[in-house]
Coordinates of C-alpha atoms in Angstrom, one line a residue:
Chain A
X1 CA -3.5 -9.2 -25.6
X2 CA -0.6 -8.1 -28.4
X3 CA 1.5 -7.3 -26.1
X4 CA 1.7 -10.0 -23.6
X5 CA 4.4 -11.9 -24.5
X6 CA 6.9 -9.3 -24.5
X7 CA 5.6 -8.4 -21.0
X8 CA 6.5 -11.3 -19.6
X9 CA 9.9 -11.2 -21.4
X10 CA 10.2 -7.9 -20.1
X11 CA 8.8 -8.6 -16.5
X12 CA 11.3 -11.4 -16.1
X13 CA 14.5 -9.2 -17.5
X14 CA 13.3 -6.8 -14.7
X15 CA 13.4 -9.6 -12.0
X16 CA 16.8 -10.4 -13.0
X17 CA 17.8 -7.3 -13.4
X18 CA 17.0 -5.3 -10.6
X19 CA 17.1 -8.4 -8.2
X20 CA 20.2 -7.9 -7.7
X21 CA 19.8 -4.2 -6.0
X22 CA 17.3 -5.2 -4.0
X23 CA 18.5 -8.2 -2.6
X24 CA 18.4 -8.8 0.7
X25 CA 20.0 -11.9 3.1
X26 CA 17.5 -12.3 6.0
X27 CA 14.3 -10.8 5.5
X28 CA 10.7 -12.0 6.4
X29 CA 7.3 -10.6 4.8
X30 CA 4.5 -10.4 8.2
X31 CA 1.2 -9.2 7.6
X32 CA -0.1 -7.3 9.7
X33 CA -2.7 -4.8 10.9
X34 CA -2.5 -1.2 10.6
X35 CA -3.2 -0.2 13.7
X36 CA 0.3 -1.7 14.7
X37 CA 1.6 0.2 11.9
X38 CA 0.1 3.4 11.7
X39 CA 0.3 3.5 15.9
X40 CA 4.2 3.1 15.3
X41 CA 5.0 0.4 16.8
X42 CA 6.5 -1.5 14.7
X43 CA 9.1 1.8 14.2
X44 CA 9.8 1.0 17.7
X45 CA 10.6 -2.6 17.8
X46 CA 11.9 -4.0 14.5
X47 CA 15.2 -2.3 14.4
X48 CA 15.9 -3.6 18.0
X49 CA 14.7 -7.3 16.3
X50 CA 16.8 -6.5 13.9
X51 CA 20.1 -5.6 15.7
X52 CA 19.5 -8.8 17.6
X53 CA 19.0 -11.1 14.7
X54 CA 20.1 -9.7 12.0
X55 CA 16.4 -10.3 10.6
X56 CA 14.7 -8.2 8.1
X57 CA 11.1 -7.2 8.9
X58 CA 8.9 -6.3 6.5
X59 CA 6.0 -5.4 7.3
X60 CA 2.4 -5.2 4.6
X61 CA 0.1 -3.3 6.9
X62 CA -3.6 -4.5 6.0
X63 CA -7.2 -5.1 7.7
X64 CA -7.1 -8.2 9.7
X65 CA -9.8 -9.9 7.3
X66 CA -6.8 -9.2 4.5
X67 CA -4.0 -9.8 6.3
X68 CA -5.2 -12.9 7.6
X69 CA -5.8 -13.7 3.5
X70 CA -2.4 -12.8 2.7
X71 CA -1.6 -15.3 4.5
X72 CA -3.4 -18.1 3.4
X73 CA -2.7 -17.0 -0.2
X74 CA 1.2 -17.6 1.1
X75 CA 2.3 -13.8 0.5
X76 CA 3.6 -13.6 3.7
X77 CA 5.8 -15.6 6.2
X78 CA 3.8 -14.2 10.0
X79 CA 0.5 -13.2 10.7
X80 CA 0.4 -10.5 13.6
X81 CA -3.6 -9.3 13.9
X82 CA -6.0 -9.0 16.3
X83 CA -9.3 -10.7 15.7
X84 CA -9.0 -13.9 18.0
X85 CA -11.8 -16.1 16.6
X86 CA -10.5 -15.7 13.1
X87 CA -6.9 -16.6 14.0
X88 CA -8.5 -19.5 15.7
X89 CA -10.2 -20.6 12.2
X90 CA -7.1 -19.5 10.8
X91 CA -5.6 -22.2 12.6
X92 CA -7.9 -24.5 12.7
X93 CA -8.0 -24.3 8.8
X94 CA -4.5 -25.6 8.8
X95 CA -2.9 -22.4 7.1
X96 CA -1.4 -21.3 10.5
X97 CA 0.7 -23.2 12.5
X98 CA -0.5 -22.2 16.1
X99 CA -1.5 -18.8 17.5
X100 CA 0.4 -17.3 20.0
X101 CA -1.0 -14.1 22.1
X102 CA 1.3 -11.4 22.1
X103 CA -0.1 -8.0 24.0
X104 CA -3.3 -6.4 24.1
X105 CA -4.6 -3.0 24.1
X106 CA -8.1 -1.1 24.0
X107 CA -10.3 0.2 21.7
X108 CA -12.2 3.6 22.5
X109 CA -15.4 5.0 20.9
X110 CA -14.3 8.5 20.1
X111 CA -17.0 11.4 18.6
X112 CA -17.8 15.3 18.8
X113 CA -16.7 17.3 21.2
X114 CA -20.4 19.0 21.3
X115 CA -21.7 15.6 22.5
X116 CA -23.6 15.1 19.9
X117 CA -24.9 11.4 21.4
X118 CA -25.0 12.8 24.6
X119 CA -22.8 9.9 27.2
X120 CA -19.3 11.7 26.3
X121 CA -17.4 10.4 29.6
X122 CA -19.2 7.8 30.2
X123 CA -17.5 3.8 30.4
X124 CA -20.8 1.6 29.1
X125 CA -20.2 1.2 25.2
X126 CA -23.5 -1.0 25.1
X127 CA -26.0 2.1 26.5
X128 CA -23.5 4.4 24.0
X129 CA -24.4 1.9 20.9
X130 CA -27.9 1.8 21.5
X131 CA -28.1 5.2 22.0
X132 CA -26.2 5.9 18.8
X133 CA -28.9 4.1 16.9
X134 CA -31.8 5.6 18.6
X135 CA -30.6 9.1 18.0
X136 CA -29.6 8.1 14.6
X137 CA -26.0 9.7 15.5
X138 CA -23.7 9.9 12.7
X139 CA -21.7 6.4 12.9
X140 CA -18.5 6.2 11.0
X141 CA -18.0 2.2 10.6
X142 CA -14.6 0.9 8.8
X143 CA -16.4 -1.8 7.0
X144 CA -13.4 -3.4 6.0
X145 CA -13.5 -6.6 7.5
X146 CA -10.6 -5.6 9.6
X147 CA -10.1 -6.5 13.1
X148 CA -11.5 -3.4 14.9
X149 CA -14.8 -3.7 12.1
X150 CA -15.2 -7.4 13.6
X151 CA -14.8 -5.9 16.9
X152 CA -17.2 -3.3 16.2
X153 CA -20.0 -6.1 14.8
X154 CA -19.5 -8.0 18.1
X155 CA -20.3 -5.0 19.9
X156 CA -23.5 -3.8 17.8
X157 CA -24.3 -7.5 18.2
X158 CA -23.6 -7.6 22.3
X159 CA -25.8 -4.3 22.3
X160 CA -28.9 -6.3 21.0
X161 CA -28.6 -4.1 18.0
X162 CA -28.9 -6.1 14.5
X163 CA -26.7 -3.5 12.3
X164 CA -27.4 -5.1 9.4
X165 CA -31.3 -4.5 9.3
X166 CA -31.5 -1.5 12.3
X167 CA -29.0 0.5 10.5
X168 CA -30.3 4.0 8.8
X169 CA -28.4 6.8 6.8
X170 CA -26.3 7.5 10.3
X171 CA -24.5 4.5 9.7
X172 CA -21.9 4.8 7.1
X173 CA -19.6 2.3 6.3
X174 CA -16.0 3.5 4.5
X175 CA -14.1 0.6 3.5
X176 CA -11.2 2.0 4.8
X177 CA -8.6 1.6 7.2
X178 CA -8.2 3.3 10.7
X179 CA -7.3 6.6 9.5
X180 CA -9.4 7.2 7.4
X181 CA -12.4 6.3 9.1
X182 CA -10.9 8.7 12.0
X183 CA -10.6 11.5 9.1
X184 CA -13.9 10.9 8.2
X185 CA -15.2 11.0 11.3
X186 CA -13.8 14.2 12.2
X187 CA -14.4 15.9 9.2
X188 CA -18.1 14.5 9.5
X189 CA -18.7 15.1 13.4
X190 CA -19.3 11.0 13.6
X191 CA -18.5 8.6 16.1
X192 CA -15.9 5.9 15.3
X193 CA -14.7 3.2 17.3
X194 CA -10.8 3.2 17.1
X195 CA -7.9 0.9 18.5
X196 CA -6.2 3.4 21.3
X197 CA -3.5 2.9 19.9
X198 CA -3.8 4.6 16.3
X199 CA -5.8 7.2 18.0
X200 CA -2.6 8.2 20.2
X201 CA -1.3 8.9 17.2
X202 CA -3.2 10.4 15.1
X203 CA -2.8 13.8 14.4
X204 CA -6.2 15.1 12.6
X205 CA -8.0 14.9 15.4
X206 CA -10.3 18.6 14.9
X207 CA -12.7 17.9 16.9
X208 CA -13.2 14.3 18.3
X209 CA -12.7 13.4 22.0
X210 CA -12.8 10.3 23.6
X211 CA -16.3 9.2 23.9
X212 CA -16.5 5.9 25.8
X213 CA -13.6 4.2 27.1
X214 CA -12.6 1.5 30.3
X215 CA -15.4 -0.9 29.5
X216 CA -14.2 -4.6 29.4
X217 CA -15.9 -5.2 26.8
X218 CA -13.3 -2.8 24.7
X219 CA -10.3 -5.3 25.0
X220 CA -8.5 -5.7 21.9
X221 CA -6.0 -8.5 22.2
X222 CA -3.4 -9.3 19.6
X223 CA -2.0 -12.6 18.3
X224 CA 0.6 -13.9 15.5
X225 CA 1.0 -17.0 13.6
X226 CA 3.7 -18.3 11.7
X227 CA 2.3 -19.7 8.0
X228 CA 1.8 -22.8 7.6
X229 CA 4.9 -24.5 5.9
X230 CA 2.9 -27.7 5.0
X231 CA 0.5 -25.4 2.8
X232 CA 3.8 -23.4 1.5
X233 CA 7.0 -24.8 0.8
X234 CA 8.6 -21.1 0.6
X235 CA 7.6 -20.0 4.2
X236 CA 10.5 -19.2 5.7
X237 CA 9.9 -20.7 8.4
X238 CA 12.8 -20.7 10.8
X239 CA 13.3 -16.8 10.2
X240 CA 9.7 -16.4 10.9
X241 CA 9.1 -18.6 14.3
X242 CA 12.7 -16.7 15.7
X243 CA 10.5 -13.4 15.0
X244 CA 7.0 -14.8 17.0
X245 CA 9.3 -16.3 19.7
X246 CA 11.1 -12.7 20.1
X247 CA 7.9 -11.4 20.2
X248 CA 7.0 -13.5 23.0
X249 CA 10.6 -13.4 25.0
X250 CA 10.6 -10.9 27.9
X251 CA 13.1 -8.8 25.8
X252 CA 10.6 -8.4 22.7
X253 CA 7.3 -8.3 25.3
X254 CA 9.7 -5.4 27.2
X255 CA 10.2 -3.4 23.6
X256 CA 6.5 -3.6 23.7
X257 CA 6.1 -2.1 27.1
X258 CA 8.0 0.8 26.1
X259 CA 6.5 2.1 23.2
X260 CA 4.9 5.2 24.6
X261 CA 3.4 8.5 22.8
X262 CA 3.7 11.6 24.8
X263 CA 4.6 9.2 28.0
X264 CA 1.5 6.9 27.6
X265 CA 2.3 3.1 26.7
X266 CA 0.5 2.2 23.8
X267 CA 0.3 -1.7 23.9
X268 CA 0.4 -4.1 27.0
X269 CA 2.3 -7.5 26.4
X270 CA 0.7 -10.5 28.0
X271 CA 2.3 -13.1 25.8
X272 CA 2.2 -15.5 29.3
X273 CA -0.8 -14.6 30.5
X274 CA -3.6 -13.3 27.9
X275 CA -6.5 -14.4 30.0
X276 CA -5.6 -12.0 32.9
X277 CA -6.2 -9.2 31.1
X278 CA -6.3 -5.6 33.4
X279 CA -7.8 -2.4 32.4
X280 CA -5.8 -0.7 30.4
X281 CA -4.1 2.1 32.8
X282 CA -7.4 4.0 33.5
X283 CA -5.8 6.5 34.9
X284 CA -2.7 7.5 32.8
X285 CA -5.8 7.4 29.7
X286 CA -7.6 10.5 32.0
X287 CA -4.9 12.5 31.3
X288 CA -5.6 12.7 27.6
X289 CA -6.9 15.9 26.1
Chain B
X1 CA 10.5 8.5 8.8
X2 CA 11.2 10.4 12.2
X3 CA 8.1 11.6 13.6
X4 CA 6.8 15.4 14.2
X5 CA 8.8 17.0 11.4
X6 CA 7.7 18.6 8.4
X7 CA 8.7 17.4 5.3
X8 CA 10.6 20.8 4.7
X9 CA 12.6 19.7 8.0
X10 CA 13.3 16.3 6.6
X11 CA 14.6 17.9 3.2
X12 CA 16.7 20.7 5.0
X13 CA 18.0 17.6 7.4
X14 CA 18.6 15.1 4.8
X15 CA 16.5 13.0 6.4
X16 CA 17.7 9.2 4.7
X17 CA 14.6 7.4 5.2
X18 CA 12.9 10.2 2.9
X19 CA 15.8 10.0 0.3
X20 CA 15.3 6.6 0.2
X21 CA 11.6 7.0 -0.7
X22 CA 12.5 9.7 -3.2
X23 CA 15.2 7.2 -4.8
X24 CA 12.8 4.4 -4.8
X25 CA 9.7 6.4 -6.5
X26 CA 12.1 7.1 -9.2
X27 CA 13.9 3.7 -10.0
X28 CA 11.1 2.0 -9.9
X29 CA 8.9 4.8 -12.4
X30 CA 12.1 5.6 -14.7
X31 CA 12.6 1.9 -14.7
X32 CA 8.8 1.4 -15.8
X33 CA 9.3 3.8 -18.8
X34 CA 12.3 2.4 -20.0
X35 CA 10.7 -1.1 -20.3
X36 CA 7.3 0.3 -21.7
X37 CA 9.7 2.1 -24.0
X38 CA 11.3 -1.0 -25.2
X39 CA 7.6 -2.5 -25.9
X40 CA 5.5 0.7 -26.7
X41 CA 8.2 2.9 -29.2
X42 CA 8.1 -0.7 -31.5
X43 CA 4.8 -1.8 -31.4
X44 CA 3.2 2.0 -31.6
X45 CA 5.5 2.3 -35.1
X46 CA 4.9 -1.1 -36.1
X47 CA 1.3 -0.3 -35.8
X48 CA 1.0 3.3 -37.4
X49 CA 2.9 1.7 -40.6
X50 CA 1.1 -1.8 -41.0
X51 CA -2.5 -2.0 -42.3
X52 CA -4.4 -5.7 -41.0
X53 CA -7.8 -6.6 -41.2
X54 CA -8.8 -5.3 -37.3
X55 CA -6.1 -2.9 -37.5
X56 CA -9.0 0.4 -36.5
X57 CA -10.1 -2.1 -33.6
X58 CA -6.5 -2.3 -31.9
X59 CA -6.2 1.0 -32.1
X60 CA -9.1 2.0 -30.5
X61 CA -8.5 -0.6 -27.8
X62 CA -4.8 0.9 -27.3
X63 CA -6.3 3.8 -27.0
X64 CA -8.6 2.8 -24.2
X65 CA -5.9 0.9 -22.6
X66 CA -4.2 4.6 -21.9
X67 CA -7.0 4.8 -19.0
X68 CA -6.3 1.7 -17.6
X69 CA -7.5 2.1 -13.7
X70 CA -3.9 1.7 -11.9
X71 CA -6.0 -0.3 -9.2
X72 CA -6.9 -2.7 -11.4
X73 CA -4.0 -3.1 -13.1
X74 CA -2.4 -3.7 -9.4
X75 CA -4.5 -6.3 -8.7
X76 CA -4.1 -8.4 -11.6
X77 CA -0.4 -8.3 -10.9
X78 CA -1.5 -9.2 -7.5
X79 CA -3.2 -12.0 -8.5
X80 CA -0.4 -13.2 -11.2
X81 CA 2.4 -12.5 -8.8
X82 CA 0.9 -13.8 -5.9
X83 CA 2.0 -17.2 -4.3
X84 CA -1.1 -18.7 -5.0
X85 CA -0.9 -17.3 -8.9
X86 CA 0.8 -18.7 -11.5
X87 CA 3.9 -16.6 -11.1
X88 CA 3.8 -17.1 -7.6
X89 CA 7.1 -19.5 -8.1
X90 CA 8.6 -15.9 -8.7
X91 CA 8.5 -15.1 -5.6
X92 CA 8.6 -10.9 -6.3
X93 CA 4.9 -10.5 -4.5
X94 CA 5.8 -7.2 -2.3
X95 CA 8.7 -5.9 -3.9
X96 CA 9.8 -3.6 -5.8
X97 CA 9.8 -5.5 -9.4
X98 CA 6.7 -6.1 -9.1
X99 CA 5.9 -2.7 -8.7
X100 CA 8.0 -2.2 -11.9
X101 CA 6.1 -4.8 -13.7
X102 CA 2.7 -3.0 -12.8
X103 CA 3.8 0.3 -14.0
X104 CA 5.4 -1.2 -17.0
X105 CA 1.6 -2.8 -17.9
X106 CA 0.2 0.5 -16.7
X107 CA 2.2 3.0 -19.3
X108 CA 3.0 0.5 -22.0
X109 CA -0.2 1.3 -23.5
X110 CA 0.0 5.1 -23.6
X111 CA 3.7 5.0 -25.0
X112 CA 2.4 3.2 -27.8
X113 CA -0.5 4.9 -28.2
X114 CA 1.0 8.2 -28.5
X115 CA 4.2 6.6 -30.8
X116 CA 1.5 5.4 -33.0
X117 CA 0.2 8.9 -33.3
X118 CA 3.4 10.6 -34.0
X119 CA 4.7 8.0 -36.6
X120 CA 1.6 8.1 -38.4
X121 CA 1.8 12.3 -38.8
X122 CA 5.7 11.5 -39.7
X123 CA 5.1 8.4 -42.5
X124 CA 2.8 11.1 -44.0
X125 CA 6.0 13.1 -44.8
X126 CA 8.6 10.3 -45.2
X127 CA 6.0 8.4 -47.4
X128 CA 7.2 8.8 -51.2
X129 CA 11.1 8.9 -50.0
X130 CA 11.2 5.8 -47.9
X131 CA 9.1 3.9 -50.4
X132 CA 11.4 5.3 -53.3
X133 CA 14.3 3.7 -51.3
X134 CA 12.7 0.1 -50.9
X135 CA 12.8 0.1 -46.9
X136 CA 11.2 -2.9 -45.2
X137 CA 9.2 -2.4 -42.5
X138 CA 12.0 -2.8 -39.9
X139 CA 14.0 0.2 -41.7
X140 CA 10.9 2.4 -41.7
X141 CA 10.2 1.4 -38.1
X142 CA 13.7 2.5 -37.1
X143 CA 14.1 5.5 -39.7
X144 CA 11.0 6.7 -38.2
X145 CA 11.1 6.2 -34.6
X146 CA 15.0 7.5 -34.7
X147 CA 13.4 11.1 -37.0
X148 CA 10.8 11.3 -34.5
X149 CA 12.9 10.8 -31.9
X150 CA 11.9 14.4 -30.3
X151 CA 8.8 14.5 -30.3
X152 CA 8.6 10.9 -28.8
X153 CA 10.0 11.8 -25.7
X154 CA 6.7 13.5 -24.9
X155 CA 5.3 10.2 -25.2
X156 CA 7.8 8.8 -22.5
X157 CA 7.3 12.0 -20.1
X158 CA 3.5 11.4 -20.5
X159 CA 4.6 7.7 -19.2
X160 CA 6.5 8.6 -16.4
X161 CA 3.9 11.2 -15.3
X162 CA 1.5 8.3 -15.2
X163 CA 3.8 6.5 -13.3
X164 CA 5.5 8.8 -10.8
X165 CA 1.3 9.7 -10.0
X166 CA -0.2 6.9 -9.5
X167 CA -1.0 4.7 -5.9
X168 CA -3.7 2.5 -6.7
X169 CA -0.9 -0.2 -8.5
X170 CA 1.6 0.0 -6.7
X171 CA 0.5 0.2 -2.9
X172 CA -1.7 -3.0 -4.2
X173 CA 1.1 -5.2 -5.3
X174 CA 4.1 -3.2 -3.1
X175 CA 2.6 -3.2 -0.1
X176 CA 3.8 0.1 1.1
X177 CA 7.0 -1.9 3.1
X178 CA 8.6 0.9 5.2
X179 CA 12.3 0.8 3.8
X180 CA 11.3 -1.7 0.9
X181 CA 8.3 -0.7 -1.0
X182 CA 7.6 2.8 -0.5
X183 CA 7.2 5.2 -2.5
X184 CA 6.4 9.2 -2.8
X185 CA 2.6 8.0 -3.3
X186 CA 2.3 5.7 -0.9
X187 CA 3.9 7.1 1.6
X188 CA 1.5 10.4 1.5
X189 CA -1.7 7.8 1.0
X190 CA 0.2 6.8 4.3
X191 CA 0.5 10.0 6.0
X192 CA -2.7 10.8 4.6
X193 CA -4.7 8.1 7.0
X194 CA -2.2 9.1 9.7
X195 CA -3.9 12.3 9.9
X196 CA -0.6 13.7 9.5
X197 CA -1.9 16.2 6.8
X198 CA 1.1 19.0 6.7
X199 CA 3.5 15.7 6.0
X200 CA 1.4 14.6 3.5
X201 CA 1.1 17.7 1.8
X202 CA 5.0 18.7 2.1
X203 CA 5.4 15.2 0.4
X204 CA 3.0 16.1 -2.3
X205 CA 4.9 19.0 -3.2
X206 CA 8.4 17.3 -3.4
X207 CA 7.1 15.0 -5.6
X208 CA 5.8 17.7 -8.0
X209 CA 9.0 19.4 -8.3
X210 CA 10.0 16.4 -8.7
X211 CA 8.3 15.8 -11.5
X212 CA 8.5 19.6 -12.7
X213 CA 12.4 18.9 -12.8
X214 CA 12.4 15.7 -14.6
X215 CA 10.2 17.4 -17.1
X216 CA 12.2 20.4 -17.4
X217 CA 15.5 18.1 -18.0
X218 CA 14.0 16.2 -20.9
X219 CA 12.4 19.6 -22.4
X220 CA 16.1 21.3 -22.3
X221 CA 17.4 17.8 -23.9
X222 CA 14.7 18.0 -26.6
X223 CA 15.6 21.8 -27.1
X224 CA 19.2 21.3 -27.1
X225 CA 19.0 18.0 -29.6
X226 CA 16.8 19.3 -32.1
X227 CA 19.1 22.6 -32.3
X228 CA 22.1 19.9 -32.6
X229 CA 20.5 18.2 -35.1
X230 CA 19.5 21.3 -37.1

């Protein structure tokens, strides 16, 4: 290309040049999901990070397949996803340093108001899924290789159901992230299983109610992981373990606790006990239109 | 921004975290233009004047190049910018520069494109004079591009439309950092798979006056010039 070396000339006049105005003392790049993004949470607890440490957040919102990439390509300093056995090869691989669980939270299957799959109110995802394919109900899958997609496989997979052959028109994957694929589903009638969390607060809902919610096999729990210094000198990596071990401090795990929409917590920290997971507050979750 | 307002509310409120956005979009576009101005003005004169054995070939190319896909474009910044990239030293993955650098590859092409165009139509005229004078080719580049002057800043405004439009770049090598990275665009591809659609919308339309402003400006400066020149 012609024009190619002047670019770089150029490009690196522009870092120079506009460093300056952007230039920031304490700041830390963390990838994470967007369901902790788009559900707000991060609104809610970064500035009180902040006025504590002084630290600046910034967050890259991603799938967790991506996020988890971004990391191992060094583009960011913490990992914050939720997709345990990929954070555990994550690990494992050597490009995070050790996973810490942080909170957890559902997911729901939400769909059509009309009942189009016919279990609406019911708590077995399993009998939903099956019955999903053998109605060939419109399935809006985010095929993204994000954390609630994996979850999603794992369910299909726990449902007997092999999605990769048994799947028909009614399964149609988007590529997209979370709200998207709830846009899509309510603009299609679909089903679409969602983090609770985003679905709190999404706000093109039309028609979709939840469809199937309070089975354990719904549990979405959350971890972060500090990059891997060894792998990448420039991890900054005292900036980012004081972020994970806020996290995981009762003050951070209580900023957690009180993230609510419309008086309903959102996410339920269980940095010291992740095992002894509870149903996520059936009954405050009734009370949702 | 704050939730459940509209973006009317957050104009009439002067909200900051919008102002910011608005502030951001623009440095990082106008700053985009200026650079692709510094490479395209030159290299679209240098081209319309010089005759090379290939010369029909780069043109067509440069004329291709005007639809480069953004999100392409992004990603190869991405991927040069990136720590694992051969820039990666940089360290400018998920900021704004890098954003600027994107657009700057983006719109370089269609600056010099349309220069190349205009100085071509204008050497038609100057031809016989600037010849008679014994110019080099640096005087005729600079003679040219300073008389055409006018009617090149419809190359830049086509430029910074490009670049105060487009997503697919810089959402890919920004990141869309609340308070860092994000822009007009990526904040309504943001509000967009929010479901907040009346935000996203009200966004859309301040970035269109936006744009209708910025355009307006450089139209009265092109009327007002050309009358001051004669």
């Amino acid at each position: 290309m012609l024009t190619r070396r002047p670019v770089m000339m150029f490009a690196a006049l522009t870092v120079v040049a506009t460093s300056a105005a952007f230039a920031q003392d304490k700041s830390i790049a963390v990838a994470s999901t967007t369901s902790t993004q788009d559900s707000g949470l991060f609104g809610q607890i970064l500035p009180a990070f902040k006025k504590k440490s002084g630290i600046d957040v910034r967050v890259i919102s991603q799938g967790t397949g991506q996020a988890l990439d971004t990391g191992r390509r060094g583009d960011a300093d913490v990992v914050f996803v939720h997709a345990k056995p990929q954070e555990q090869k994550f690990v494992a691989d050597g490009f995070g340093v050790r996973r810490y669980p942080v909170m957890y939270n559902d997911f729901i299957l939400v769909g059509p108001k009309s009942n189009t799959g016919g279990f609406n109110g019911t708590n077995d995802i399993v009998a939903a899924l099956k019955t999903i394919k053998d109605k060939g109900v419109t399935f809006i899958s985010r095929g993204d290789k994000s954390g609630t997609h994996a979850a999603e496989l794992a369910l299909w997979k726990g449902a007997g159901i092999d999605i990769a052959k048994d799947r028909g028109p009614w399964y149609k994957e988007i590529g997209q992230g979370m709200g998207a694929a709830l846009n899509t589903a309510s603009a299609s009638g679909g089903y679409v299983l969602t983090d609770r969390g985003t679905w709190l607060s999404f706000k093109n809902r039309g028609d979709l109610v939840i469809a199937v919610e309070g089975d354990n096999r719904l549990f979405n729990q959350y971890g972060v992981m500090l990059v891997n210094p060894e792998k990448h000198k420039h991890v900054k990596k005292e900036l980012g373990q004081a972020f994970i071990d806020w996290l995981i401090s009762p003050e951070g795990q209580r900023a957690i606790a009180d993230y609510r929409i419309g008086g309903q917590q959102l996410f339920f920290p269980n940095a010291n006990s992740p095992g002894a997971q509870r149903r996520a507050a059936p009954a405050a979750h009734a009370a949702i239109p | 921004m704050p939730e459940n307002m509209s973006a009317l509310q957050l104009v009439l409120t002067g909200d900051p975290a919008l102002f910011a956005i608005v502030r951001l979009s623009l440095v990082v576009s106008l700053s985009a233009v200026l650079l692709a101005a510094l490479i395209g003005l030159p290299f679209g004169a240098w081209l319309a004047l010089s005759r090379f054995r290939g010369r029909e070939g780069v043109i067509v190319v440069l004329n291709a190049l005007m639809g480069l896909p953004p999100v392409v474009v992004g990603l190869c910044v991405f991927l040069m910018l990136s720590r694992s990239g051969p820039l990666g030293s940089w360290g400018i993955l998920f900021t704004p520069q890098a954003m600027i650098i994107a657009q700057t590859i983006l719109i370089a092409p269609i600056i010099a494109a349309l220069t190349r165009q205009t100085i071509e139509d204008l050497w038609l005229e100057y031809r016989d004079e600037l010849e008679a004078m014994n110019v080099g080719t640096f005087g005729r580049v600079a003679t040219l591009l300073w008389d055409g002057r006018f009617s090149l800043l419809t190359a830049l405004l086509a430029g910074f439309g490009r670049a105060a439009a487009e997503v697919g770049a810089v959402i890919i090598v920004g990141g869309n950092i609340d308070g860092f990275t994000r822009t007009m665009t990526t904040a309504i591809a943001l509000e967009t798979s929010k479901g907040d659609l009346p935000l996203a919308i009200g966004l859309g339309m301040i970035l269109i006056v936006i744009v209708i402003a910025i355009n307006a400006a450089a139209w009265s400066t092109r009327r007002f010039g050309e009358r001051m020149a004669g």
